Amino acid sequence: MATAYTPKNILITGAAGFIASHVCNRLIRNYPGYKIVVLDKLDYCSNLKNLLPSRSSPNFKFIKGDIASADLVNFILLTESIDTIMHFAAQTHVDNSFGNSFEFTKNNIYGTHVLLEACKVTGQIRRFIHVSTDEVYGETDEDAVVGNHEASQLLPTNPYSATKAGAEMLVMAYGRSYGLPVITTRGNNVYGPNQFPEKLIPKFILLAMKGQPLPIHGDGSNVRSYLYCEDVAEAFEVILHKGEVGHVYNIGTKKERRVIDVAKEICRLFKMDPDTHIKFVENRPFNDQRYFLDDQKLKNLGWFERTIWEEGLRKTMEWYVSNPDWWGDVSGALLPHPKMLMVPGIERKFDGPDVNNSSSYAVENHTPNGMVVRDPKSSPSAQKPTLKFLIYGRTGWIGGLLGKICEKQRIPFEYGKGRLENAAQILADIQTVKPTHVFNAAGVTGRPNVDWCETHKPETIRTNVVGTLTLADVCRERGLLMMNYATGCIFEYDETHPLGSGIGFKEEDKPNFIGSFYSKTKAMVTPPLM
């Protein structure tokens, strides 16, 4: 067996979702020496409350953003020194994939491709764990006694599983073409606390809590294998440390249950008569009869299922009974055939205590959230998402140069008209320009030199400190990415950075030069912005 792997800085995508949040909380709890950075765009099935056990930990950081944003992903990998990625982010509800499969392609294939390309470019990733699904194997024969093993053919039968299989092909290709250290997992159905109730078990539990009938697609003879969330989180813990690069691992269980039997067991837990509280409804377009996995390879690493079905189902029921409002109004998800829940631009907000600002920040994604195919006869051709920059500092050398670069690259931009210390004027600029990014190249440097600042301290601090922080605050409130152009004149040679040694200052080093008022004002804003 290969030597155990020890990560340092882990990026977990989709970590406010169901499975990934349990994995994140487990790693935070068991490995205080690991830095865990989580990235999630907070769509309908994500909830920051899922990460409450981790939020107060000093080694935890939450970032709101989309894996489809290449700039954001590269920024995170570099600034957080990420060496390990656990890629959970995906659209996963099969029913939704029949309604808008393009959304699944964008999230599951394109998003994965962006991550892989960032890994290739940065060249610093030592493990890339790609989370796939048992559904890529397609339907298992009803009479099969041996489950699909990791080398079995991929035969997806629905749009969701097809996008997951496509993502796997990209992962495998990057592993072979560029030597990316990839590991892929394929898991059975997972259940437990925190799961959004579009999935069968939490949906049935919430309906039973209301005394409403449980809808069964088709005749309920479909067979599924269910694993408790904590057992699955432990499986990922084992794969992270003991999994071999280039390998695939099934996460499964030999215990199978018919959907109708699951419904009957939940009825019994709530002392409901299955004959009167189970309703058979129209089946989905294609509903695989069975998924059956051979998980011996994972067991060889030392993992085994700990939670028996009866115990896990009881724990899950008790959790939902104790937390009926965890997801807010989910009446739409509880319908027999829910409408599309992936509403563009609407994200589930954190409705518990505020997340600690010292360990989190948000980046708004401005690419379209939905993809719609229109009639080419009645609609203009689709346009690529565009950038638009709002630049402050028009009269300065850097601000002027930024404008010239934008013109050369044909990137739409406008210079800000408002004064930086005036939040209302900045907000007016943003509402007028509607930028995707804000660049601050404004600053008082003094004319003809910085000595001017020594006798004009109010003017200097008004722009360099108050103005910069006001702009940053407005951008934060509007979810805009702001880039601030600072200066290296906040450092001076010292014992650890002697003149001529070639030892330079790093981005995280604290300013140590206050020999001029100009440098002092620039140093003032560095800690708040970081």
Short mmCIF file of C-alpha atoms in Angstrom, two decimals:
data_model
loop_
_atom_site.label_atom_id
_atom_site.label_comp_id
_atom_site.label_asym_id
_atom_site.label_seq_id
_atom_site.Cartn_x
_atom_site.Cartn_y
_atom_site.Cartn_z
CA MET A 1 0.00 0.00 0.00
CA ALA A 2 1.21 3.51 -0.81
CA THR A 3 2.55 5.81 1.91
CA ALA A 4 -0.23 7.71 3.68
CA TYR A 5 -0.81 11.17 2.24
CA THR A 6 -0.89 14.23 4.49
CA PRO A 7 -2.46 17.37 3.02
CA LYS A 8 -1.83 20.89 4.26
CA ASN A 9 -4.33 23.21 2.61
CA ILE A 10 -7.54 21.63 1.30
CA LEU A 11 -10.12 23.22 -0.99
CA ILE A 12 -13.55 21.58 -0.72
CA THR A 13 -15.99 22.63 -3.44
CA GLY A 14 -19.73 22.52 -2.81
CA ALA A 15 -19.05 22.33 0.92
CA ALA A 16 -22.33 23.91 2.02
CA GLY A 17 -24.14 20.99 0.42
CA PHE A 18 -25.08 17.73 2.08
CA ILE A 19 -22.21 15.24 1.75
CA ALA A 20 -19.41 17.80 1.49
CA SER A 21 -20.49 19.59 4.67
CA HIS A 22 -20.24 16.34 6.64
CA VAL A 23 -16.78 15.73 5.15
CA CYS A 24 -15.68 19.28 5.97
CA ASN A 25 -16.95 19.13 9.55
CA ARG A 26 -15.23 15.78 10.07
CA LEU A 27 -11.87 17.01 8.76
CA ILE A 28 -12.08 20.21 10.82
CA ARG A 29 -12.87 18.15 13.90
CA ASN A 30 -10.19 15.49 13.41
CA TYR A 31 -7.33 17.48 11.85
CA PRO A 32 -6.84 20.93 13.40
CA GLY A 33 -3.52 21.20 11.58
CA TYR A 34 -5.17 21.19 8.15
CA LYS A 35 -6.40 24.45 6.66
CA ILE A 36 -9.83 23.86 5.12
CA VAL A 37 -11.04 26.36 2.52
CA VAL A 38 -14.58 25.78 1.31
CA LEU A 39 -16.08 27.18 -1.89
CA ASP A 40 -19.81 27.20 -2.57
CA LYS A 41 -22.09 29.39 -4.66
CA LEU A 42 -24.98 28.75 -2.24
CA ASP A 43 -27.70 27.62 -4.61
CA TYR A 44 -31.03 26.14 -3.59
CA CYS A 45 -29.70 22.93 -2.00
CA SER A 46 -26.84 24.57 -0.08
CA ASN A 47 -27.08 25.95 3.42
CA LEU A 48 -24.36 27.65 5.46
CA LYS A 49 -25.95 26.23 8.60
CA ASN A 50 -24.62 22.85 7.47
CA LEU A 51 -21.16 24.21 8.32
CA LEU A 52 -21.99 25.54 11.78
CA PRO A 53 -19.76 22.97 13.55
CA SER A 54 -16.77 24.35 11.62
CA ARG A 55 -17.38 28.08 11.50
CA SER A 56 -15.57 28.96 14.74
CA SER A 57 -12.45 26.94 13.91
CA PRO A 58 -9.32 28.98 13.12
CA ASN A 59 -8.41 26.61 10.28
CA PHE A 60 -11.74 27.15 8.44
CA LYS A 61 -12.48 29.69 5.71
CA PHE A 62 -15.67 30.02 3.66
CA ILE A 63 -15.69 31.59 0.19
CA LYS A 64 -18.89 32.28 -1.69
CA GLY A 65 -18.31 31.79 -5.40
CA ASP A 66 -18.73 29.60 -8.45
CA ILE A 67 -16.26 26.96 -9.62
CA ALA A 68 -17.05 28.11 -13.16
CA SER A 69 -15.16 31.36 -12.48
CA ALA A 70 -11.60 30.66 -13.63
CA ASP A 71 -10.26 33.90 -12.14
CA LEU A 72 -11.71 33.08 -8.75
CA VAL A 73 -10.48 29.48 -8.75
CA ASN A 74 -6.94 30.50 -9.73
CA PHE A 75 -6.98 33.23 -7.10
CA ILE A 76 -7.99 30.79 -4.37
CA LEU A 77 -5.44 28.15 -5.34
CA LEU A 78 -2.62 30.67 -5.30
CA THR A 79 -3.53 32.85 -2.32
CA GLU A 80 -4.50 29.93 -0.09
CA SER A 81 -1.58 27.73 -1.22
CA ILE A 82 -4.01 24.89 -1.94
CA ASP A 83 -2.34 21.49 -2.36
CA THR A 84 -5.46 19.30 -2.22
CA ILE A 85 -8.89 19.57 -3.83
CA MET A 86 -11.97 17.57 -2.88
CA HIS A 87 -14.44 18.35 -5.65
CA PHE A 88 -18.05 17.83 -4.56
CA ALA A 89 -19.72 20.80 -6.27
CA ALA A 90 -22.35 19.59 -8.72
CA GLN A 91 -26.00 19.60 -9.63
CA THR A 92 -27.14 16.17 -8.43
CA HIS A 93 -30.93 15.83 -8.53
CA VAL A 94 -31.83 13.49 -11.38
CA ASP A 95 -35.39 14.80 -11.73
CA ASN A 96 -34.07 18.31 -12.39
CA SER A 97 -31.74 17.03 -15.10
CA PHE A 98 -34.75 16.00 -17.18
CA GLY A 99 -36.01 19.58 -17.01
CA ASN A 100 -32.82 21.58 -17.70
CA SER A 101 -29.92 19.35 -18.61
CA PHE A 102 -27.86 22.31 -19.84
CA GLU A 103 -27.57 23.56 -16.26
CA PHE A 104 -26.08 20.18 -15.36
CA THR A 105 -23.60 20.39 -18.24
CA LYS A 106 -22.49 23.85 -17.15
CA ASN A 107 -22.03 22.92 -13.50
CA ASN A 108 -20.84 19.33 -13.69
CA ILE A 109 -18.68 19.34 -16.82
CA TYR A 110 -17.64 22.94 -17.42
CA GLY A 111 -17.12 23.63 -13.71
CA THR A 112 -14.92 20.54 -13.37
CA HIS A 113 -12.97 21.57 -16.45
CA VAL A 114 -12.25 25.00 -14.95
CA LEU A 115 -10.91 23.36 -11.79
CA LEU A 116 -8.71 20.96 -13.72
CA GLU A 117 -7.27 23.70 -15.89
CA ALA A 118 -6.48 25.80 -12.81
CA CYS A 119 -4.69 22.80 -11.30
CA LYS A 120 -2.67 22.37 -14.47
CA VAL A 121 -1.72 26.04 -14.65
CA THR A 122 -0.73 26.46 -11.00
CA GLY A 123 1.13 23.14 -10.83
CA GLN A 124 0.83 22.89 -7.05
CA ILE A 125 -1.91 20.28 -6.51
CA ARG A 126 -0.80 17.02 -4.90
CA ARG A 127 -4.25 15.40 -4.75
CA PHE A 128 -7.43 16.02 -6.74
CA ILE A 129 -10.34 13.92 -5.45
CA HIS A 130 -13.24 13.96 -7.90
CA VAL A 131 -16.60 12.94 -6.46
CA SER A 132 -18.73 11.06 -8.96
CA THR A 133 -21.73 8.75 -8.59
CA ASP A 134 -22.76 5.12 -8.92
CA GLU A 135 -25.19 6.21 -11.64
CA VAL A 136 -22.38 6.48 -14.20
CA TYR A 137 -22.42 2.67 -14.38
CA GLY A 138 -26.04 2.68 -15.47
CA GLU A 139 -28.58 0.10 -14.45
CA THR A 140 -27.39 -3.10 -12.74
CA ASP A 141 -29.05 -6.37 -13.76
CA GLU A 142 -31.71 -7.41 -11.27
CA ASP A 143 -30.22 -10.88 -10.86
CA ALA A 144 -26.56 -9.76 -10.59
CA VAL A 145 -24.85 -11.06 -7.46
CA VAL A 146 -21.60 -9.16 -8.07
CA GLY A 147 -21.73 -5.38 -8.12
CA ASN A 148 -20.12 -2.99 -10.58
CA HIS A 149 -16.41 -2.70 -9.89
CA GLU A 150 -14.20 0.27 -10.61
CA ALA A 151 -13.23 -0.99 -14.08
CA SER A 152 -16.83 -1.64 -15.19
CA GLN A 153 -18.07 0.11 -18.31
CA LEU A 154 -19.78 3.48 -17.87
CA LEU A 155 -23.32 3.41 -19.30
CA PRO A 156 -25.19 6.45 -17.94
CA THR A 157 -28.93 6.50 -18.57
CA ASN A 158 -30.01 10.05 -17.63
CA PRO A 159 -28.69 13.58 -18.26
CA TYR A 160 -27.33 13.90 -14.71
CA SER A 161 -25.27 10.72 -14.82
CA ALA A 162 -24.12 11.55 -18.35
CA THR A 163 -22.64 14.85 -17.16
CA LYS A 164 -20.94 13.10 -14.25
CA ALA A 165 -19.47 10.52 -16.62
CA GLY A 166 -18.31 13.33 -18.90
CA ALA A 167 -16.62 15.06 -15.97
CA GLU A 168 -14.89 11.79 -15.10
CA MET A 169 -13.47 11.58 -18.62
CA LEU A 170 -11.96 15.05 -18.22
CA VAL A 171 -10.48 14.10 -14.85
CA MET A 172 -8.95 10.95 -16.31
CA ALA A 173 -7.61 12.85 -19.33
CA TYR A 174 -5.92 15.49 -17.18
CA GLY A 175 -4.42 12.75 -15.06
CA ARG A 176 -2.92 11.05 -18.08
CA SER A 177 -2.04 14.08 -20.21
CA TYR A 178 -0.68 16.39 -17.53
CA GLY A 179 0.17 14.06 -14.68
CA LEU A 180 -2.46 15.57 -12.39
CA PRO A 181 -2.69 13.39 -9.25
CA VAL A 182 -6.37 12.46 -9.52
CA ILE A 183 -8.56 10.05 -7.56
CA THR A 184 -12.23 9.40 -8.41
CA THR A 185 -14.99 8.14 -6.13
CA ARG A 186 -18.35 6.64 -7.10
CA GLY A 187 -20.85 6.33 -4.29
CA ASN A 188 -24.25 4.85 -3.53
CA ASN A 189 -27.14 6.94 -2.19
CA VAL A 190 -26.37 8.86 1.01
CA TYR A 191 -28.85 9.90 3.70
CA GLY A 192 -28.75 11.64 7.06
CA PRO A 193 -29.11 15.06 8.74
CA ASN A 194 -28.88 18.30 6.73
CA GLN A 195 -29.96 16.83 3.37
CA PHE A 196 -32.18 19.03 1.20
CA PRO A 197 -35.61 17.36 0.99
CA GLU A 198 -35.68 16.86 -2.76
CA LYS A 199 -34.09 13.48 -2.00
CA LEU A 200 -36.30 10.54 -1.11
CA ILE A 201 -35.61 9.92 2.58
CA PRO A 202 -35.76 13.52 3.92
CA LYS A 203 -38.70 14.20 1.61
CA PHE A 204 -40.65 11.24 2.99
CA ILE A 205 -39.76 12.17 6.58
CA LEU A 206 -40.96 15.77 6.21
CA LEU A 207 -44.16 14.64 4.50
CA ALA A 208 -44.76 12.10 7.27
CA MET A 209 -44.22 14.83 9.87
CA LYS A 210 -47.08 16.72 8.19
CA GLY A 211 -49.24 13.60 7.96
CA GLN A 212 -49.22 13.84 4.17
CA PRO A 213 -49.00 10.90 1.71
CA LEU A 214 -45.61 9.70 0.49
CA PRO A 215 -45.41 9.77 -3.36
CA ILE A 216 -43.80 6.73 -5.02
CA HIS A 217 -42.59 7.06 -8.62
CA GLY A 218 -43.82 4.05 -10.58
CA ASP A 219 -44.51 0.92 -8.56
CA GLY A 220 -41.72 1.41 -6.00
CA SER A 221 -39.89 -1.76 -6.98
CA ASN A 222 -36.70 0.15 -7.77
CA VAL A 223 -33.84 -0.93 -5.53
CA ARG A 224 -31.37 1.46 -3.94
CA SER A 225 -28.40 1.10 -1.58
CA TYR A 226 -28.27 3.66 1.25
CA LEU A 227 -25.25 4.74 3.28
CA TYR A 228 -25.38 6.95 6.37
CA CYS A 229 -23.66 10.32 5.93
CA GLU A 230 -21.08 9.87 8.71
CA ASP A 231 -19.94 6.57 7.21
CA VAL A 232 -19.51 8.27 3.85
CA ALA A 233 -17.59 11.16 5.43
CA GLU A 234 -15.26 8.59 6.98
CA ALA A 235 -14.84 6.94 3.57
CA PHE A 236 -13.62 10.24 2.12
CA GLU A 237 -11.30 10.68 5.09
CA VAL A 238 -9.78 7.27 4.32
CA ILE A 239 -9.53 7.92 0.58
CA LEU A 240 -7.91 11.31 1.20
CA HIS A 241 -5.13 9.79 3.26
CA LYS A 242 -4.79 6.27 1.84
CA GLY A 243 -6.20 6.41 -1.69
CA GLU A 244 -3.79 5.85 -4.56
CA VAL A 245 -3.39 8.40 -7.33
CA GLY A 246 -4.94 7.31 -10.61
CA HIS A 247 -7.41 4.96 -8.93
CA VAL A 248 -11.20 4.87 -8.65
CA TYR A 249 -12.96 3.86 -5.42
CA ASN A 250 -16.56 2.72 -5.05
CA ILE A 251 -18.27 3.79 -1.82
CA GLY A 252 -21.07 1.31 -1.36
CA THR A 253 -23.05 -1.10 0.74
CA LYS A 254 -24.33 -4.59 0.08
CA LYS A 255 -27.61 -3.83 1.84
CA GLU A 256 -30.28 -2.92 -0.72
CA ARG A 257 -33.84 -1.73 -0.22
CA ARG A 258 -36.81 -1.22 -2.49
CA VAL A 259 -38.17 2.32 -2.54
CA ILE A 260 -41.59 1.05 -1.48
CA ASP A 261 -40.02 -0.64 1.56
CA VAL A 262 -38.25 2.58 2.57
CA ALA A 263 -41.60 4.38 2.44
CA LYS A 264 -43.23 1.68 4.57
CA GLU A 265 -40.46 1.86 7.20
CA ILE A 266 -40.84 5.64 7.48
CA CYS A 267 -44.60 5.20 7.83
CA ARG A 268 -44.00 2.78 10.69
CA LEU A 269 -41.63 5.21 12.43
CA PHE A 270 -44.42 7.79 12.42
CA LYS A 271 -47.11 5.21 13.26
CA MET A 272 -48.85 5.79 9.93
CA ASP A 273 -50.72 3.17 7.91
CA PRO A 274 -48.70 2.53 4.71
CA ASP A 275 -51.86 1.46 2.87
CA THR A 276 -53.41 4.90 3.28
CA HIS A 277 -50.30 7.11 3.33
CA ILE A 278 -48.41 5.84 0.27
CA LYS A 279 -49.45 7.25 -3.10
CA PHE A 280 -48.21 5.94 -6.45
CA VAL A 281 -47.49 8.66 -9.02
CA GLU A 282 -46.22 8.86 -12.59
CA ASN A 283 -42.66 7.61 -12.99
CA ARG A 284 -39.77 9.78 -14.19
CA PRO A 285 -38.76 9.40 -17.90
CA PHE A 286 -36.22 6.71 -17.04
CA ASN A 287 -35.81 5.30 -13.57
CA ASP A 288 -32.93 2.84 -13.19
CA GLN A 289 -34.03 -0.33 -11.47
CA ARG A 290 -30.88 -0.92 -9.45
CA TYR A 291 -27.37 0.33 -8.65
CA PHE A 292 -25.12 -2.26 -7.05
CA LEU A 293 -21.45 -1.68 -6.24
CA ASP A 294 -18.45 -3.83 -5.42
CA ASP A 295 -16.71 -1.83 -2.67
CA GLN A 296 -13.97 -4.30 -1.75
CA LYS A 297 -11.24 -1.98 -3.01
CA LEU A 298 -12.22 0.67 -0.46
CA LYS A 299 -12.51 -1.93 2.28
CA ASN A 300 -8.93 -2.94 1.53
CA LEU A 301 -7.93 0.57 2.68
CA GLY A 302 -9.51 -0.12 6.07
CA TRP A 303 -12.97 1.43 5.65
CA PHE A 304 -16.16 -0.35 6.59
CA GLU A 305 -19.78 0.62 7.11
CA ARG A 306 -20.48 1.33 10.79
CA THR A 307 -24.10 2.48 10.91
CA ILE A 308 -26.84 -0.09 10.44
CA TRP A 309 -29.88 1.01 8.45
CA GLU A 310 -32.32 1.06 11.37
CA GLU A 311 -30.01 3.22 13.48
CA GLY A 312 -29.23 5.64 10.66
CA LEU A 313 -32.87 6.06 9.69
CA ARG A 314 -33.84 6.69 13.32
CA LYS A 315 -31.08 9.32 13.74
CA THR A 316 -32.17 11.00 10.52
CA MET A 317 -35.82 11.07 11.56
CA GLU A 318 -34.95 12.50 14.98
CA TRP A 319 -32.84 15.22 13.41
CA TYR A 320 -35.60 16.40 11.05
CA VAL A 321 -38.16 16.30 13.85
CA SER A 322 -35.83 18.53 15.91
CA ASN A 323 -34.99 20.82 12.96
CA PRO A 324 -38.20 21.17 10.91
CA ASP A 325 -37.32 24.67 9.66
CA TRP A 326 -33.67 24.02 8.76
CA TRP A 327 -34.41 24.57 5.07
CA GLY A 328 -37.20 27.12 5.44
CA ASP A 329 -40.14 26.77 3.06
CA VAL A 330 -39.57 23.57 1.07
CA SER A 331 -43.17 22.98 0.01
CA GLY A 332 -42.12 23.04 -3.64
CA ALA A 333 -39.56 20.29 -3.09
CA LEU A 334 -42.14 18.07 -1.39
CA LEU A 335 -44.38 17.86 -4.45
CA PRO A 336 -44.54 14.46 -6.23
CA HIS A 337 -42.99 16.08 -9.30
CA PRO A 338 -41.20 19.26 -8.14
CA LYS A 339 -40.77 22.16 -10.50
CA MET A 340 -37.26 23.27 -11.33
CA LEU A 341 -35.69 24.63 -8.15
CA MET A 342 -32.59 26.03 -9.86
CA VAL A 343 -33.91 29.56 -10.13
CA PRO A 344 -31.27 31.86 -11.68
CA GLY A 345 -29.99 34.50 -9.30
CA ILE A 346 -31.74 33.20 -6.19
CA GLU A 347 -29.49 31.67 -3.58
CA ARG A 348 -30.23 30.30 -0.14
CA LYS A 349 -29.02 32.80 2.41
CA PHE A 350 -27.60 32.01 5.83
CA ASP A 351 -30.35 32.68 8.33
CA GLY A 352 -28.47 31.77 11.48
CA PRO A 353 -25.76 33.75 13.27
CA ASP A 354 -23.45 35.71 11.00
CA VAL A 355 -20.46 33.86 9.66
CA ASN A 356 -17.25 35.12 11.21
CA ASN A 357 -15.90 37.75 8.82
CA SER A 358 -12.34 36.88 9.76
CA SER A 359 -12.73 33.45 8.24
CA SER A 360 -14.98 34.11 5.27
CA TYR A 361 -15.54 36.38 2.33
CA ALA A 362 -17.85 36.43 -0.65
CA VAL A 363 -17.29 36.81 -4.36
CA GLU A 364 -20.30 37.28 -6.58
CA ASN A 365 -20.32 35.34 -9.83
CA HIS A 366 -21.61 37.38 -12.73
CA THR A 367 -21.87 34.71 -15.39
CA PRO A 368 -25.42 33.64 -16.29
CA ASN A 369 -26.90 31.12 -13.85
CA GLY A 370 -29.15 29.47 -16.41
CA MET A 371 -28.74 28.18 -19.92
CA VAL A 372 -31.81 28.16 -22.17
CA VAL A 373 -32.06 26.92 -25.75
CA ARG A 374 -34.33 29.25 -27.70
CA ASP A 375 -35.89 28.98 -31.11
CA PRO A 376 -33.20 30.32 -33.48
CA LYS A 377 -35.91 31.88 -35.64
CA SER A 378 -37.23 34.06 -32.86
CA SER A 379 -34.19 34.76 -30.69
CA PRO A 380 -30.79 36.34 -31.26
CA SER A 381 -27.77 34.10 -31.00
CA ALA A 382 -26.44 33.50 -27.53
CA GLN A 383 -23.72 35.83 -26.37
CA LYS A 384 -20.74 34.98 -24.26
CA PRO A 385 -20.64 36.48 -20.78
CA THR A 386 -18.87 39.85 -20.90
CA LEU A 387 -16.65 41.72 -18.48
CA LYS A 388 -17.06 45.35 -17.60
CA PHE A 389 -14.61 47.26 -15.45
CA LEU A 390 -15.15 50.32 -13.28
CA ILE A 391 -11.80 52.07 -12.81
CA TYR A 392 -10.90 54.78 -10.30
CA GLY A 393 -7.78 56.90 -10.77
CA ARG A 394 -8.20 58.20 -14.31
CA THR A 395 -5.63 60.98 -14.03
CA GLY A 396 -2.96 58.76 -12.54
CA TRP A 397 -0.38 56.77 -14.48
CA ILE A 398 -1.72 53.33 -13.46
CA GLY A 399 -5.36 54.29 -13.94
CA GLY A 400 -4.63 55.69 -17.38
CA LEU A 401 -2.64 52.60 -18.31
CA LEU A 402 -5.51 50.34 -17.23
CA GLY A 403 -7.82 52.20 -19.58
CA LYS A 404 -5.41 51.76 -22.49
CA ILE A 405 -5.10 48.03 -21.76
CA CYS A 406 -8.88 47.68 -21.72
CA GLU A 407 -9.16 49.51 -25.03
CA LYS A 408 -6.51 47.27 -26.58
CA GLN A 409 -8.18 44.12 -25.24
CA ARG A 410 -11.64 45.45 -26.18
CA ILE A 411 -12.87 45.10 -22.62
CA PRO A 412 -15.72 47.51 -21.82
CA PHE A 413 -14.82 49.93 -19.03
CA GLU A 414 -15.70 53.28 -17.56
CA TYR A 415 -13.88 55.56 -15.19
CA GLY A 416 -15.56 56.31 -11.88
CA LYS A 417 -16.89 59.83 -11.40
CA GLY A 418 -17.62 59.74 -7.68
CA ARG A 419 -15.27 60.69 -4.89
CA LEU A 420 -13.96 57.63 -3.08
CA GLU A 421 -14.79 58.90 0.38
CA ASN A 422 -18.44 59.35 -0.63
CA ALA A 423 -20.25 56.00 -0.48
CA ALA A 424 -23.38 57.38 -2.16
CA GLN A 425 -21.38 58.58 -5.17
CA ILE A 426 -19.59 55.23 -5.47
CA LEU A 427 -22.91 53.41 -5.32
CA ALA A 428 -24.26 55.69 -8.06
CA ASP A 429 -21.25 54.80 -10.24
CA ILE A 430 -21.86 51.09 -9.69
CA GLN A 431 -25.57 51.36 -10.47
CA THR A 432 -24.84 53.33 -13.65
CA VAL A 433 -21.89 51.31 -14.97
CA LYS A 434 -23.03 47.87 -13.73
CA PRO A 435 -19.45 46.56 -13.57
CA THR A 436 -18.29 43.00 -13.05
CA HIS A 437 -15.03 44.19 -11.44
CA VAL A 438 -13.84 47.38 -9.74
CA PHE A 439 -10.23 48.57 -9.94
CA ASN A 440 -8.88 51.19 -7.54
CA ALA A 441 -5.81 52.95 -8.88
CA ALA A 442 -6.70 56.22 -7.17
CA GLY A 443 -4.40 57.61 -4.53
CA VAL A 444 -2.64 60.73 -3.34
CA THR A 445 1.09 60.40 -3.94
CA GLY A 446 2.01 64.07 -3.78
CA ARG A 447 3.23 66.51 -6.41
CA PRO A 448 6.03 66.75 -7.29
CA ASN A 449 6.79 63.96 -4.79
CA VAL A 450 5.62 62.31 -1.56
CA ASP A 451 6.99 65.17 0.53
CA TRP A 452 3.80 67.06 -0.40
CA CYS A 453 1.82 64.60 1.72
CA GLU A 454 3.67 65.69 4.88
CA THR A 455 2.01 69.11 4.72
CA HIS A 456 -1.32 67.91 3.30
CA LYS A 457 -2.20 65.11 5.67
CA PRO A 458 -6.02 65.53 5.65
CA GLU A 459 -6.16 65.32 1.84
CA THR A 460 -3.82 62.33 1.83
CA ILE A 461 -5.66 60.32 4.44
CA ARG A 462 -9.05 61.22 2.93
CA THR A 463 -8.22 59.46 -0.34
CA ASN A 464 -5.65 56.83 0.61
CA VAL A 465 -7.38 55.52 3.72
CA VAL A 466 -10.99 56.68 4.00
CA GLY A 467 -11.60 56.50 0.25
CA THR A 468 -10.05 53.08 -0.25
CA LEU A 469 -11.87 51.52 2.69
CA THR A 470 -15.18 53.13 1.69
CA LEU A 471 -14.84 51.71 -1.83
CA ALA A 472 -13.98 48.29 -0.43
CA ASP A 473 -16.99 48.39 1.87
CA VAL A 474 -19.40 49.29 -0.94
CA CYS A 475 -17.95 46.57 -3.18
CA ARG A 476 -18.32 44.03 -0.40
CA GLU A 477 -21.95 44.97 0.14
CA ARG A 478 -22.64 44.69 -3.61
CA GLY A 479 -20.74 41.40 -3.98
CA LEU A 480 -18.20 42.90 -6.40
CA LEU A 481 -14.60 41.83 -6.76
CA MET A 482 -12.35 44.82 -6.09
CA MET A 483 -8.67 45.06 -6.92
CA ASN A 484 -6.68 47.70 -5.06
CA TYR A 485 -3.37 48.93 -6.49
CA ALA A 486 -1.13 49.64 -3.52
CA THR A 487 2.63 50.20 -3.25
CA GLY A 488 5.81 48.50 -2.17
CA CYS A 489 6.78 51.64 -0.26
CA ILE A 490 5.40 50.16 2.94
CA PHE A 491 8.52 48.06 3.50
CA GLU A 492 12.13 48.83 4.40
CA TYR A 493 15.15 46.56 4.71
CA ASP A 494 15.56 44.99 8.13
CA GLU A 495 17.41 42.15 9.84
CA THR A 496 15.38 39.46 8.11
CA HIS A 497 15.45 41.28 4.77
CA PRO A 498 18.95 42.82 4.57
CA LEU A 499 19.91 45.02 1.63
CA GLY A 500 21.48 43.01 -1.18
CA SER A 501 20.44 39.64 0.25
CA GLY A 502 17.85 38.93 -2.42
CA ILE A 503 15.30 38.12 0.30
CA GLY A 504 12.14 39.97 -0.62
CA PHE A 505 9.00 40.76 1.29
CA LYS A 506 6.02 38.44 0.84
CA GLU A 507 2.39 39.35 0.38
CA GLU A 508 1.52 38.32 3.91
CA ASP A 509 4.35 40.34 5.54
CA LYS A 510 3.24 43.26 7.69
CA PRO A 511 4.26 46.80 6.66
CA ASN A 512 7.34 47.99 8.56
CA PHE A 513 8.10 51.40 7.00
CA ILE A 514 6.40 54.51 8.35
CA GLY A 515 9.11 57.00 7.43
CA SER A 516 6.73 59.07 5.30
CA PHE A 517 3.10 60.00 5.79
CA TYR A 518 2.29 58.65 2.32
CA SER A 519 3.69 55.22 3.22
CA LYS A 520 1.93 55.33 6.57
CA THR A 521 -1.49 55.84 4.91
CA LYS A 522 -0.83 53.03 2.46
CA ALA A 523 0.16 50.74 5.32
CA MET A 524 -3.00 51.63 7.24
CA VAL A 525 -5.33 50.05 4.66
CA THR A 526 -3.34 46.86 4.10
CA PRO A 527 -4.56 44.87 7.17
CA PRO A 528 -8.29 45.77 6.75
CA LEU A 529 -8.24 44.81 3.06
CA MET A 530 -6.57 41.51 3.78
#
